[in-house]
XYZ file of C-alpha atoms in Angstrom:
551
model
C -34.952 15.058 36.427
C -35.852 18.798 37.002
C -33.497 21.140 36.823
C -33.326 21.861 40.343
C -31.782 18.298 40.758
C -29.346 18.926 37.822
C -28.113 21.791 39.838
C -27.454 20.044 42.502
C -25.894 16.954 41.106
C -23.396 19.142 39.784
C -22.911 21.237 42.552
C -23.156 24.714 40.748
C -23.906 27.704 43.054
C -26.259 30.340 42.120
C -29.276 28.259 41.491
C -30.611 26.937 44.408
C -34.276 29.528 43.353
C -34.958 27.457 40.895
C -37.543 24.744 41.301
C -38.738 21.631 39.535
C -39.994 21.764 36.312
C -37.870 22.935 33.345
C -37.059 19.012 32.582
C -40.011 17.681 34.024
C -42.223 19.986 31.393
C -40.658 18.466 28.682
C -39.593 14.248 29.941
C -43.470 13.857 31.200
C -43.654 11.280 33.468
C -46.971 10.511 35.551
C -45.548 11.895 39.274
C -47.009 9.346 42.109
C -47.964 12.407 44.062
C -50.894 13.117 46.977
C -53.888 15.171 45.870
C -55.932 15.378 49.311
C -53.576 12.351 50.387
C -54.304 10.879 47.785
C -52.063 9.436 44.778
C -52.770 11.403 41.424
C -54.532 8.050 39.995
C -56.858 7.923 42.386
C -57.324 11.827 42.781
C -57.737 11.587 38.627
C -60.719 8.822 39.283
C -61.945 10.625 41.330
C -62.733 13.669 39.292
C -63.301 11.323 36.347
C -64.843 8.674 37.082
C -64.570 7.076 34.030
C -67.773 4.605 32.701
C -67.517 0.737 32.577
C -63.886 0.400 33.864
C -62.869 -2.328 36.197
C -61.465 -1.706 39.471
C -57.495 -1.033 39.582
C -55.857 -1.966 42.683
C -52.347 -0.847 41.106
C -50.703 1.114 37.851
C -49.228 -0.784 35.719
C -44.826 -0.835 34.727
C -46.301 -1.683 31.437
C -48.097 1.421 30.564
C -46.937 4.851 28.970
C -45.912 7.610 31.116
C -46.988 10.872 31.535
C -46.819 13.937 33.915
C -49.359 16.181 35.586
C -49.086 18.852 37.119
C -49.587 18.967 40.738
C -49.293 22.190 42.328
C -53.098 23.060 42.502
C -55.721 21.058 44.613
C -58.647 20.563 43.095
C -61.964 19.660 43.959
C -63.560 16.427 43.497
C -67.041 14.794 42.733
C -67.872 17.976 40.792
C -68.710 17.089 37.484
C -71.852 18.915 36.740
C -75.288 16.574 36.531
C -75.670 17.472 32.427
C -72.259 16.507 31.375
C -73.606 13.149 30.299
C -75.796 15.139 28.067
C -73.294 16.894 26.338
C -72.921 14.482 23.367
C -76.611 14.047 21.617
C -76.700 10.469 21.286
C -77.291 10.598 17.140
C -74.224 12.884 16.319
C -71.731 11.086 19.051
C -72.682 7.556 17.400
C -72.037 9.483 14.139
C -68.669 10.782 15.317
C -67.264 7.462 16.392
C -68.135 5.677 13.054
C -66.399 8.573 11.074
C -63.272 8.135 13.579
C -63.464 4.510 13.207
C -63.908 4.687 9.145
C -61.052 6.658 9.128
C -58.797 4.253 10.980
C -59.837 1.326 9.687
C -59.399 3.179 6.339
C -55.324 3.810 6.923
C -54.801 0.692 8.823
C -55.519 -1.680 6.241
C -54.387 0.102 3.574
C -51.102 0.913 5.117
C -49.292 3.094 3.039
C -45.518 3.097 1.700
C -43.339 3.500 5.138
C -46.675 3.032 7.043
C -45.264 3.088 10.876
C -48.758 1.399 11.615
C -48.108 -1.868 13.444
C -51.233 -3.172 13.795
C -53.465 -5.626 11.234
C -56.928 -4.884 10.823
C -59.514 -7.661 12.281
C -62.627 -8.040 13.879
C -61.071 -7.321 17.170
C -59.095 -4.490 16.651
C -62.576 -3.071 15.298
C -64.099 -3.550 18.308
C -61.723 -2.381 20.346
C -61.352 0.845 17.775
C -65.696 1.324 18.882
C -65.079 1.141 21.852
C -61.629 3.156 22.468
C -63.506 5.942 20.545
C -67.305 5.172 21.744
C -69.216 8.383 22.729
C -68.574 7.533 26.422
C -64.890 7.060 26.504
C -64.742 10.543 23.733
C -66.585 12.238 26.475
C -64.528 11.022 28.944
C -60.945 11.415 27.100
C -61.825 14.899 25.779
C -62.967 16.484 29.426
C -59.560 14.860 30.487
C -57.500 16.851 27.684
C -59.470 20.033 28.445
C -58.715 19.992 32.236
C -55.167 18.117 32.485
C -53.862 18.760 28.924
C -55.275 21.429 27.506
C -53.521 24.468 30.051
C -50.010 23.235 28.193
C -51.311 23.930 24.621
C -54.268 26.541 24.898
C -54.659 26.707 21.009
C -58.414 25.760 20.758
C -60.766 28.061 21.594
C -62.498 26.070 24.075
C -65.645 28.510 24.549
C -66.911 27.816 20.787
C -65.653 24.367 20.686
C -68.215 21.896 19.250
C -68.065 18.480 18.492
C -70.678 18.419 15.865
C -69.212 21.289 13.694
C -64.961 20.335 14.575
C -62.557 18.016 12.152
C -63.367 14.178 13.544
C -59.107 14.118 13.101
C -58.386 16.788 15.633
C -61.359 15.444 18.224
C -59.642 12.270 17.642
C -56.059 13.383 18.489
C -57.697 15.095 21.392
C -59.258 11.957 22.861
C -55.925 10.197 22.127
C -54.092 12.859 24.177
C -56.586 13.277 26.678
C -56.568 9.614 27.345
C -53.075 9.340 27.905
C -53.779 11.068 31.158
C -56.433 8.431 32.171
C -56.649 7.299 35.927
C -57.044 3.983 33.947
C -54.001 1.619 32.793
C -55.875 -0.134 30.658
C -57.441 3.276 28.802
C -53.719 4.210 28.456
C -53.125 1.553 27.160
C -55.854 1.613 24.927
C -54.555 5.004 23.317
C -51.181 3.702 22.731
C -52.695 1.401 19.594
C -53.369 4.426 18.279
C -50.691 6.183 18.393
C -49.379 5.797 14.819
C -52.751 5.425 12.923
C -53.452 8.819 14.258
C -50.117 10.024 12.922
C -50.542 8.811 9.335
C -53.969 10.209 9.062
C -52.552 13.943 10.026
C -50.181 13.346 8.464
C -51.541 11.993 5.222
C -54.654 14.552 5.252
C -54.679 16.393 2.147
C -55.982 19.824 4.022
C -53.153 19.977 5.694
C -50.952 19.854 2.309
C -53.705 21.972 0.636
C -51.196 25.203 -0.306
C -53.467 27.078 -2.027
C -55.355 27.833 1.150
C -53.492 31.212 3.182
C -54.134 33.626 5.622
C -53.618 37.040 6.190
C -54.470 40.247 8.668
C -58.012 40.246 6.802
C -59.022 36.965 6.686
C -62.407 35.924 6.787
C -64.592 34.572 9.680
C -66.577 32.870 6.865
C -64.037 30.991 4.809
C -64.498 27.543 5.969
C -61.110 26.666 3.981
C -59.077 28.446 6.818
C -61.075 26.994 9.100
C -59.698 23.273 7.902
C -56.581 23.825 7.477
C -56.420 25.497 11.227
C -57.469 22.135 12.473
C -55.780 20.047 10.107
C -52.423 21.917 11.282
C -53.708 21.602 15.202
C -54.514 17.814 14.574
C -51.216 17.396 13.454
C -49.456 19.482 16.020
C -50.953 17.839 18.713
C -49.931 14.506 17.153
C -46.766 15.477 17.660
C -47.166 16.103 21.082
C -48.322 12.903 21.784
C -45.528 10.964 19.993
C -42.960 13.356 21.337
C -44.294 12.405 24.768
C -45.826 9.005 24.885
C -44.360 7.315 21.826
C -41.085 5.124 21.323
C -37.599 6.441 20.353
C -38.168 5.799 16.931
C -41.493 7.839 16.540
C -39.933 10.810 19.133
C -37.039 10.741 16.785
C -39.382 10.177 13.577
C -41.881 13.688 14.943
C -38.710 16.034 15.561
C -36.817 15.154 12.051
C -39.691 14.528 10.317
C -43.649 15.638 10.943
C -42.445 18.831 12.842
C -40.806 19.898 9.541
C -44.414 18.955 8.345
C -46.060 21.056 10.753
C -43.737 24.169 9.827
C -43.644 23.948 6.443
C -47.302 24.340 6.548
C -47.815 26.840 8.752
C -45.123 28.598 6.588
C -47.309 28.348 3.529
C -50.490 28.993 5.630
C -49.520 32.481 6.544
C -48.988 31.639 10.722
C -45.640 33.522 11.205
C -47.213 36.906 10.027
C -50.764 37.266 11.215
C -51.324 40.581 13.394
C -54.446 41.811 14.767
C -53.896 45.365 13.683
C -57.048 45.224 10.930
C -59.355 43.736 13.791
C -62.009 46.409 15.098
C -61.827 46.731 18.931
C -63.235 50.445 19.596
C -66.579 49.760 18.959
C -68.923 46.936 20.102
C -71.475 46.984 17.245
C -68.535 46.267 14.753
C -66.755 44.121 16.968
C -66.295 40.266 15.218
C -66.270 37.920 17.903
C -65.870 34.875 15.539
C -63.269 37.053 13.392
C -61.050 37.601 16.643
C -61.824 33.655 17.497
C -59.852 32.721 14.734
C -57.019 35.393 14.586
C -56.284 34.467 17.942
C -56.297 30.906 17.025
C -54.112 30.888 14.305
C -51.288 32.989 16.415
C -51.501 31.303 19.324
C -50.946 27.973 16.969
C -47.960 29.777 15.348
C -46.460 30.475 18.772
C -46.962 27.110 19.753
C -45.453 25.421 17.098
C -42.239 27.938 17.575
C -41.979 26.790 21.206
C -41.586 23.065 19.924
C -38.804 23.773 18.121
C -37.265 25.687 21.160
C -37.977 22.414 22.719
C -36.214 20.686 20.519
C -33.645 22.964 20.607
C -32.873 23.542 24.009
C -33.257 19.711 25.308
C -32.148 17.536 22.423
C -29.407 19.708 20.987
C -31.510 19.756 17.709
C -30.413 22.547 14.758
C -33.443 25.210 14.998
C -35.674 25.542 11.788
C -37.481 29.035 13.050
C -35.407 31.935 13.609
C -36.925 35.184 15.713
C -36.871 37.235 12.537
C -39.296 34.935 11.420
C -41.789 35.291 14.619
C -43.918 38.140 12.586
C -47.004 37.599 14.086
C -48.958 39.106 16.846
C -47.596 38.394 20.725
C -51.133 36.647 22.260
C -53.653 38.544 23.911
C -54.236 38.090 27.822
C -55.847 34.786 28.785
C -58.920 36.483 29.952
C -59.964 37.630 26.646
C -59.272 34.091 24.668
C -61.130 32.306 27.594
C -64.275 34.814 27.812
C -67.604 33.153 27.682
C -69.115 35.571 25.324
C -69.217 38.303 22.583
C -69.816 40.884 25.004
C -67.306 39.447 27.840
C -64.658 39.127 25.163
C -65.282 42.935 23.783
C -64.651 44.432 27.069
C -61.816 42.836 28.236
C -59.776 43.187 24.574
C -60.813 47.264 24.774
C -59.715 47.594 27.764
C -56.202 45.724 26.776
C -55.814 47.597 23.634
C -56.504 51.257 25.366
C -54.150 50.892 28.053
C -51.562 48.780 26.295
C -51.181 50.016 23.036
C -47.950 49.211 22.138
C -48.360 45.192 23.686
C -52.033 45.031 21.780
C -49.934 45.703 18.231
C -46.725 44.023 19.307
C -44.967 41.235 17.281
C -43.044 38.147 19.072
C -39.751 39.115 16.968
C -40.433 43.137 17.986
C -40.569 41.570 21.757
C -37.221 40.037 21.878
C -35.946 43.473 20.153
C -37.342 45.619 22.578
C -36.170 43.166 25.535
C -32.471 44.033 24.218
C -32.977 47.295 23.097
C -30.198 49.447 24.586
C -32.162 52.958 23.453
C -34.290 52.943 26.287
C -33.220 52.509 30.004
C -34.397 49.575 32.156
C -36.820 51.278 33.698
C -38.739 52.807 30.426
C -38.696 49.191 28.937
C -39.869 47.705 32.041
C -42.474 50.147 32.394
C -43.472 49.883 28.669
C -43.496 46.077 28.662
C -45.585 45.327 32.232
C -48.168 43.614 32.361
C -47.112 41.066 30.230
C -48.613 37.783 29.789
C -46.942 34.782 31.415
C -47.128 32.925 27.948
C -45.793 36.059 25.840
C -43.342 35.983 28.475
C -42.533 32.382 27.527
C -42.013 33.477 24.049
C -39.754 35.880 24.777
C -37.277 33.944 27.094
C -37.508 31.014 24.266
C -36.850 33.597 21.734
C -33.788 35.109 23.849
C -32.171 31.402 24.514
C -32.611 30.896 20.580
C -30.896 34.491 20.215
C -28.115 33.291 22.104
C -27.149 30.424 20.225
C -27.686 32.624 17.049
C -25.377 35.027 18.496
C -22.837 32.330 19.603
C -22.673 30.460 16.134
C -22.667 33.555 14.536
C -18.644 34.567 16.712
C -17.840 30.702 16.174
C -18.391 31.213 12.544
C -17.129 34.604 12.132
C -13.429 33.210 14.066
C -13.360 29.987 11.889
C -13.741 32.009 8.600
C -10.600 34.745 9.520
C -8.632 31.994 11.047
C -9.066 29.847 7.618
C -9.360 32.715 5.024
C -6.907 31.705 2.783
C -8.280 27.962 2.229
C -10.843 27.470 -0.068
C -11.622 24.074 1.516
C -15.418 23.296 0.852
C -16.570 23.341 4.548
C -15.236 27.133 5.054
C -16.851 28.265 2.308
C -20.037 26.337 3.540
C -19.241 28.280 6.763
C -19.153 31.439 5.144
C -22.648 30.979 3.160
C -23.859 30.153 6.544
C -22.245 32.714 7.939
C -24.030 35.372 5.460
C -27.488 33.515 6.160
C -27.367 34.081 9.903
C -26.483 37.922 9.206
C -29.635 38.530 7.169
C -32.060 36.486 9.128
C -30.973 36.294 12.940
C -31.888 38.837 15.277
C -28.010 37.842 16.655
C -25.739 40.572 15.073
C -27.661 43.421 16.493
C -27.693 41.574 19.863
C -24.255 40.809 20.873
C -24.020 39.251 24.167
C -24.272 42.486 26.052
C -27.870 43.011 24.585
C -28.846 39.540 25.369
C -27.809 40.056 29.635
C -29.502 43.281 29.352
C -32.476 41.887 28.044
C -32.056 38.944 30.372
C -31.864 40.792 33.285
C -35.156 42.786 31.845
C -36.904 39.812 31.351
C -36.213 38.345 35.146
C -38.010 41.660 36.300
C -40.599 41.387 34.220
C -41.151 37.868 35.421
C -41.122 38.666 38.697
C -44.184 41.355 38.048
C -46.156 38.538 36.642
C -45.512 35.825 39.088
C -46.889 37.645 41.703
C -49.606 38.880 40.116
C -50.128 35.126 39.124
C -49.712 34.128 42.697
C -52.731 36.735 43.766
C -54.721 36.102 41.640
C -54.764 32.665 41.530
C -58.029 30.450 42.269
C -57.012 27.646 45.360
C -59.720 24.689 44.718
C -60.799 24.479 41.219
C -64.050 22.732 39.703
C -63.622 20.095 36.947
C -65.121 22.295 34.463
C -62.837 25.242 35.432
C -59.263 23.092 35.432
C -59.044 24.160 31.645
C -58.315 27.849 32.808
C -55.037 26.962 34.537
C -51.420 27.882 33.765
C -49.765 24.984 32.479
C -46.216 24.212 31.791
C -45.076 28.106 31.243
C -45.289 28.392 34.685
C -41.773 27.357 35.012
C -40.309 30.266 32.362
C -37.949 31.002 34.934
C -36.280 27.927 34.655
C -36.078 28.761 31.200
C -34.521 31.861 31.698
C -31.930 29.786 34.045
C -30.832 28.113 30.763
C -30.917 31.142 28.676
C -28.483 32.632 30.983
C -26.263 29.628 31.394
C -26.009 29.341 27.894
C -25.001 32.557 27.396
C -22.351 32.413 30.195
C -20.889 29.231 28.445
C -20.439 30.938 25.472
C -18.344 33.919 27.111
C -16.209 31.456 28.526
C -15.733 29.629 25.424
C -15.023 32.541 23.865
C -12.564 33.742 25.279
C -10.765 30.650 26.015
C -10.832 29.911 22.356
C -7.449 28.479 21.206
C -5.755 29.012 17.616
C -7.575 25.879 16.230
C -10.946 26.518 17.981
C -10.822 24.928 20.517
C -13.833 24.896 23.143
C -15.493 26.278 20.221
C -16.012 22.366 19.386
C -18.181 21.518 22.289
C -19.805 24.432 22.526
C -23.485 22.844 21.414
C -21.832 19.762 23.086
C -21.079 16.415 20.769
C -24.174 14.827 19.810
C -27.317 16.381 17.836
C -30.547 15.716 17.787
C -30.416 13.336 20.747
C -32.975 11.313 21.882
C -32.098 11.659 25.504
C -31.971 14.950 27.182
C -28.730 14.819 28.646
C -27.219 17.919 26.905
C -29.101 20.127 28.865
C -27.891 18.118 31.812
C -24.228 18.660 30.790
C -24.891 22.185 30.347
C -25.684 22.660 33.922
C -22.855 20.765 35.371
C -20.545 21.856 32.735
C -20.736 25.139 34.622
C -21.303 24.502 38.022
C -18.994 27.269 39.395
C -20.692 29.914 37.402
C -22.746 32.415 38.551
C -25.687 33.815 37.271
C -25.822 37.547 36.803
C-alpha cells in the first residue's frame, strides 16, 4: 500500500500531496497497469521480445512479484538491429559455462547452513544452460539496465563489459533483471536461483579479502579494487533480490545477516570515506576518466548500501548499523557526468559542476545533513548554497535526517530513563548509559535537537521543490529501450520520505512531552515489534497520528 492510501485509511489531514510510492518503492509488486493501453506484461514483451518463449495468454498467481515503475511511456519495437550482436558468440558461450561451473560448483557441494534447496542433476543442468544461455543473459541484462538499473545506478553502465566484468555480478544482474521478465515462466526460472546466487556472494573470498582498501588516491590500475568493487556490488544486489523476490526466511536471513556482510566489508574496504578532493578536474590533459569511473563507483555503492539500511530502518522497525557520522564520503556527482558517453563528455560536464558548485563538488553526505540543520546561516543562504542539488543526494539527505531523528529521539528517551533511575545500578541502566555515551560520540543527534531537524526539514522540502521542477522540465516523454537506463528510479518519491521524516519527528514531540514518571509513551515510541517482516510499523506510524499536522 502507498503511503497515500495509509493516509487515508487513517484519516490524518495534512497529507493529501503526497502520492504513491514511499511503500510501493520498497513492497515491489508487479502493478497490472496500461502502457499505451496496454498491461505492463505485454508493454514489457513488447520492448523485449524475449527469444524462444511460448505464448502467455495470462500471468501466473504462482510467480514472484515485482513492481515497475509506470509513470513514463515508452516507446516500443525499438531495440536497435545490432543488439543481437552485442555478445560475440565465443566469449558469451564462455560466460555461461563459467556461471554454470560456478553453480553447479555450490549446489552440490552445499555448504554447512547451505539455504540451497535444490539437488544437482542432469536437469537442473540444463535448465542452469539455458536460464543463463547467451540469449536469455542478453535478454535479462538489457531488462536490469532499463527496468532495474534507474533504482540502483552503481555500475557504470558506459564502460560496462561483459568480457572484462566478475561472471558473479553479471550473474546477479541477469537474476535481477529477469525477475522483471514479461515471461512467468523466466520468473520463474530466476527464482531457482535465488539462493545459489546468494551463497556464491556470499561465500566469495574477494569479498572477505581485507587486505584489499581504498582511499582518496586509489589507483585506476589496481585490479584488486576493482574485484572487490564487484564482489561487494554482486553481493549488494543479491540482497536486493532476496529482500524483494525471496521468502520470509531469506528477507529476514539478508537484513540480519548478509547486509551485516555487505557493511562490514565496505567498512574494511574504505566506502564510508572516499572523497574526490585528490581527483584532477581543471585540466583535460590530466583528467582520469577511468580514475573518476571508479571513485564514483565506489561512493555511489557506499551510498547505496546506507540507503538499505534506512530501508530497513524506516519500514521494518530494524536497529540501524550506519550512523550519519559515519557517511564520510563524497555526496554523488550529477547524473549527467556518471552517465556521459565519453572522456571528453564526462570532463566537461564535472568542470563545469566543480567551478560553479564548489562547496557541493567537495561535500560529504554527513557534512550535508549538518549543513541542512545548521542554524548559523539563514534559510535563504543555505538554500542558496545547497541548489542545485541532485535528486539522489537529496535522497541521502532526507534518509540521513529521518535516521537523525530517531538518533535524536533515543538519545531524550535514554537521557530521561538514566535521571529517572540514577540511583539503581540495575544492569539494563547501566547498559542504557554505555549506550547513552555511544550515541553522544557518534550521532549527529545531540547537536541537532529537534528544532535543527524541522529547520532542516523545512530546508530540505524547498530544496526538493527546486529539483522536482527542474526534473519535471527537463524530463524526456517517450524513451528508447536503450535510453530507459537514464531514468529516475525509486528516489523520485523522496518526498514521501520526507513525509515520514516529519511524522516521525512530530511523534516524538508528542511522546515527549506526554512522557509519564515511568516512561510511558516512551515504550512505543519505535512501536512493539523489531525487525519485522511485514511493513506495518510504518503503517501504524501514519495512523498513529492522523490528527497531526505537518509543519
Amino acid at each position: 500500500m502507498a503511503l497515500v492510501g495509509m493516509c487515508q485509511a487513517s484519516g490524518a489531514r495534512g497529507l493529501t500531496g503526497c502520492g504513491p510510492g514511499v511503500v510501493s518503492s520498497f513492497k515491489i509488486r508487479r502493478p497490472n497497469l496500461g502502457c499505451d493501453g496496454r498491461s505492463w506484461d505485454n508493454c514489457l514483451r513488447s520492448v523485449f521480445p524475449l527469444t524462444a518463449e511460448p505464448k502467455i495468454s495470462q500471468r501466473s498467481n504462482q510467480t514472484p512479484s515485482v513492481s515497475l515503475s509506470t509513470e513514463s511511456q515508452y516507446s516500443l519495437n525499438n531495440r536497435s538491429d545490432d543488439q543481437l550482436s552485442r555478445f560475440q558468440i565465443g566469449e558469451s558461450l564462455d560466460l555461461t559455462c563459467k556461471i554454470v561451473a560456478m553453480l553447479k560448483d555450490i549446489t552440490i557441494s552445499k555448504p554447512r547452513g547451505s539455504k540451497i534447496n535444490i539437488s544437482w542433476s542432469s536437469s537442473i543442468e540444463f535448465s542452469c544452460h539455458n536460464f543463463f544461455s547467451p540469449q536469455r543473459l542478453q535478454d535479462n541484462l538489457e531488462l536490469f539496465w532499463s527496468c532495474w538499473y534507474p533504482n540502483c545506478p552503481i555500475i557504470h553502465k558506459p564502460s560496462f563489459s561483459t568480457s572484462n566484468a566478475s561472471p558473479l555480478l553479471i550473474a546477479a544482474m541477469a537474476v535481477l533483471g529477469a525477475c522483471l521478465s514479461p515471461s512467468p515462466s523466466v520468473r520463474a526460472n530466476a527464482n531457482i536461483w535465488f539462493n545459489s546466487v546468494e551463497e556464491l556472494a556470499f561465500l566469495d573470498e574477494v569479498l572477505l579479502d581485507e587486505s584489499v582498501t581504498v582511499n582518496d588516491s586509489v589507483s585506476c590500475d589496481d585490479d584488486a579494487v576493482y574485484r572487490r568493487l564487484e564482489a561487494i556490488q554482486a553481493a549488494y544486489l543479491v540482497c536486493l533480490i532476496q529482500y524483494w523476490e525471496g521468502v520470509k526466511p531469506s528477507k529476514r536471513r539478508i537484513r540480519r545477516n548478509r547486509y551485516a556482510v555487505v557493511l562490514d566489508a565496505a567498512r574494511d574496504f574504505g566506502l564510508d570515506d572516499l572523497t574526490r578532493h585528490k581527483l584532477p578536474v581543471d585540466d583535460a590533459s590530466t583528467f582520469s576518466w577511468k580514475r573518476f569511473v571508479l571513485l564514483e563507483m565506489l561512493i555511489r555503492t557506499g551510498t547505496y548500501i546506507f540507503l538499505l539500511d534506512g530501508a530497513f530502518v524506516i519500514f521494518h522497525n530494524s536497529p540501524p548499523r550506519l550512523v550519519v557520522a559515519e557517511m564520510r564520503m563524497s555526496i554523488v556527482c550529477p547524473e549527467s557526468c556518471f552517465q556521459a558517453s565519453s572522456q571528453e563528455e564526462c570532463f566537461v560536464l564535472l568542470h563545469n559542476w566543480t567551478s560553479s558548485e564548489p562547496r557541493q563538488a567537495h561535500m560529504r553526505v554527513v557534512d550535508l545533513v549538518e549543513a541542512m540543520c545548521n542554524n548559523h546561516l539563514s534559510d535563504e543562504e543555505t538554500c542558496e548554497g545547497l541548489a542545485g542539488l541532485s535528486m539522489l543526494n537529496l535522497f541521502t539527505a532526507i534518509t540521513g535526517m529521518y535516521l537523525t531523528s530517531i538518533e535524536s529521539l533515543l538519545f531524550i528517551v535514554l537521557q530521561v530513563l538514566f535521571t529517572r533511575k540514577r540511583g539503581q545500578t540495575l544492569t539494563r541502566y547501566n547498559l542504557a548509559l554505555h549506550t547513552l555515551g555511544f550515541h553522544y560520540e557518534v550521532s549527529l543527534a545531540p547537536n541537532s535537537g529537534s528544532w535543527h531537524l524541522q529547520m532542516g526539514l523545512n530546508r530540505w522540502i524547498s530544496l526538493y521543490d527546486q529539483a522536482d521542477s527542474w526534473v519535471a522540465e527537463n524530463s524526456p516523454g517517450l524513451l528508447l529501450c536503450d535510453e530507459m537506463w537514464r531514468r529516475l528510479g525509486f528516489i523520485r518519491h523522496a518526498k514521501e520520505f520526507w513525509m515520514l521524516a516529519q511524522l516521525m519527528l512530530d511523534k516524538s514531540q508528542v511522546e515527549l512531552n506526554t512522557a509519564g514518571p515511568s516512561g510511558g509513551p516512551f515504550d512505543k515510541t519505535r512501536g512493539t515489534v523489531y525487525d519485522e517482516n511485514t511493513m506495518e510499523y510504518v503503517h501504524n506510524l501514519v495512523q498513529s497520528l492522523g490528527d497531526l499536522k505537518i509543519a
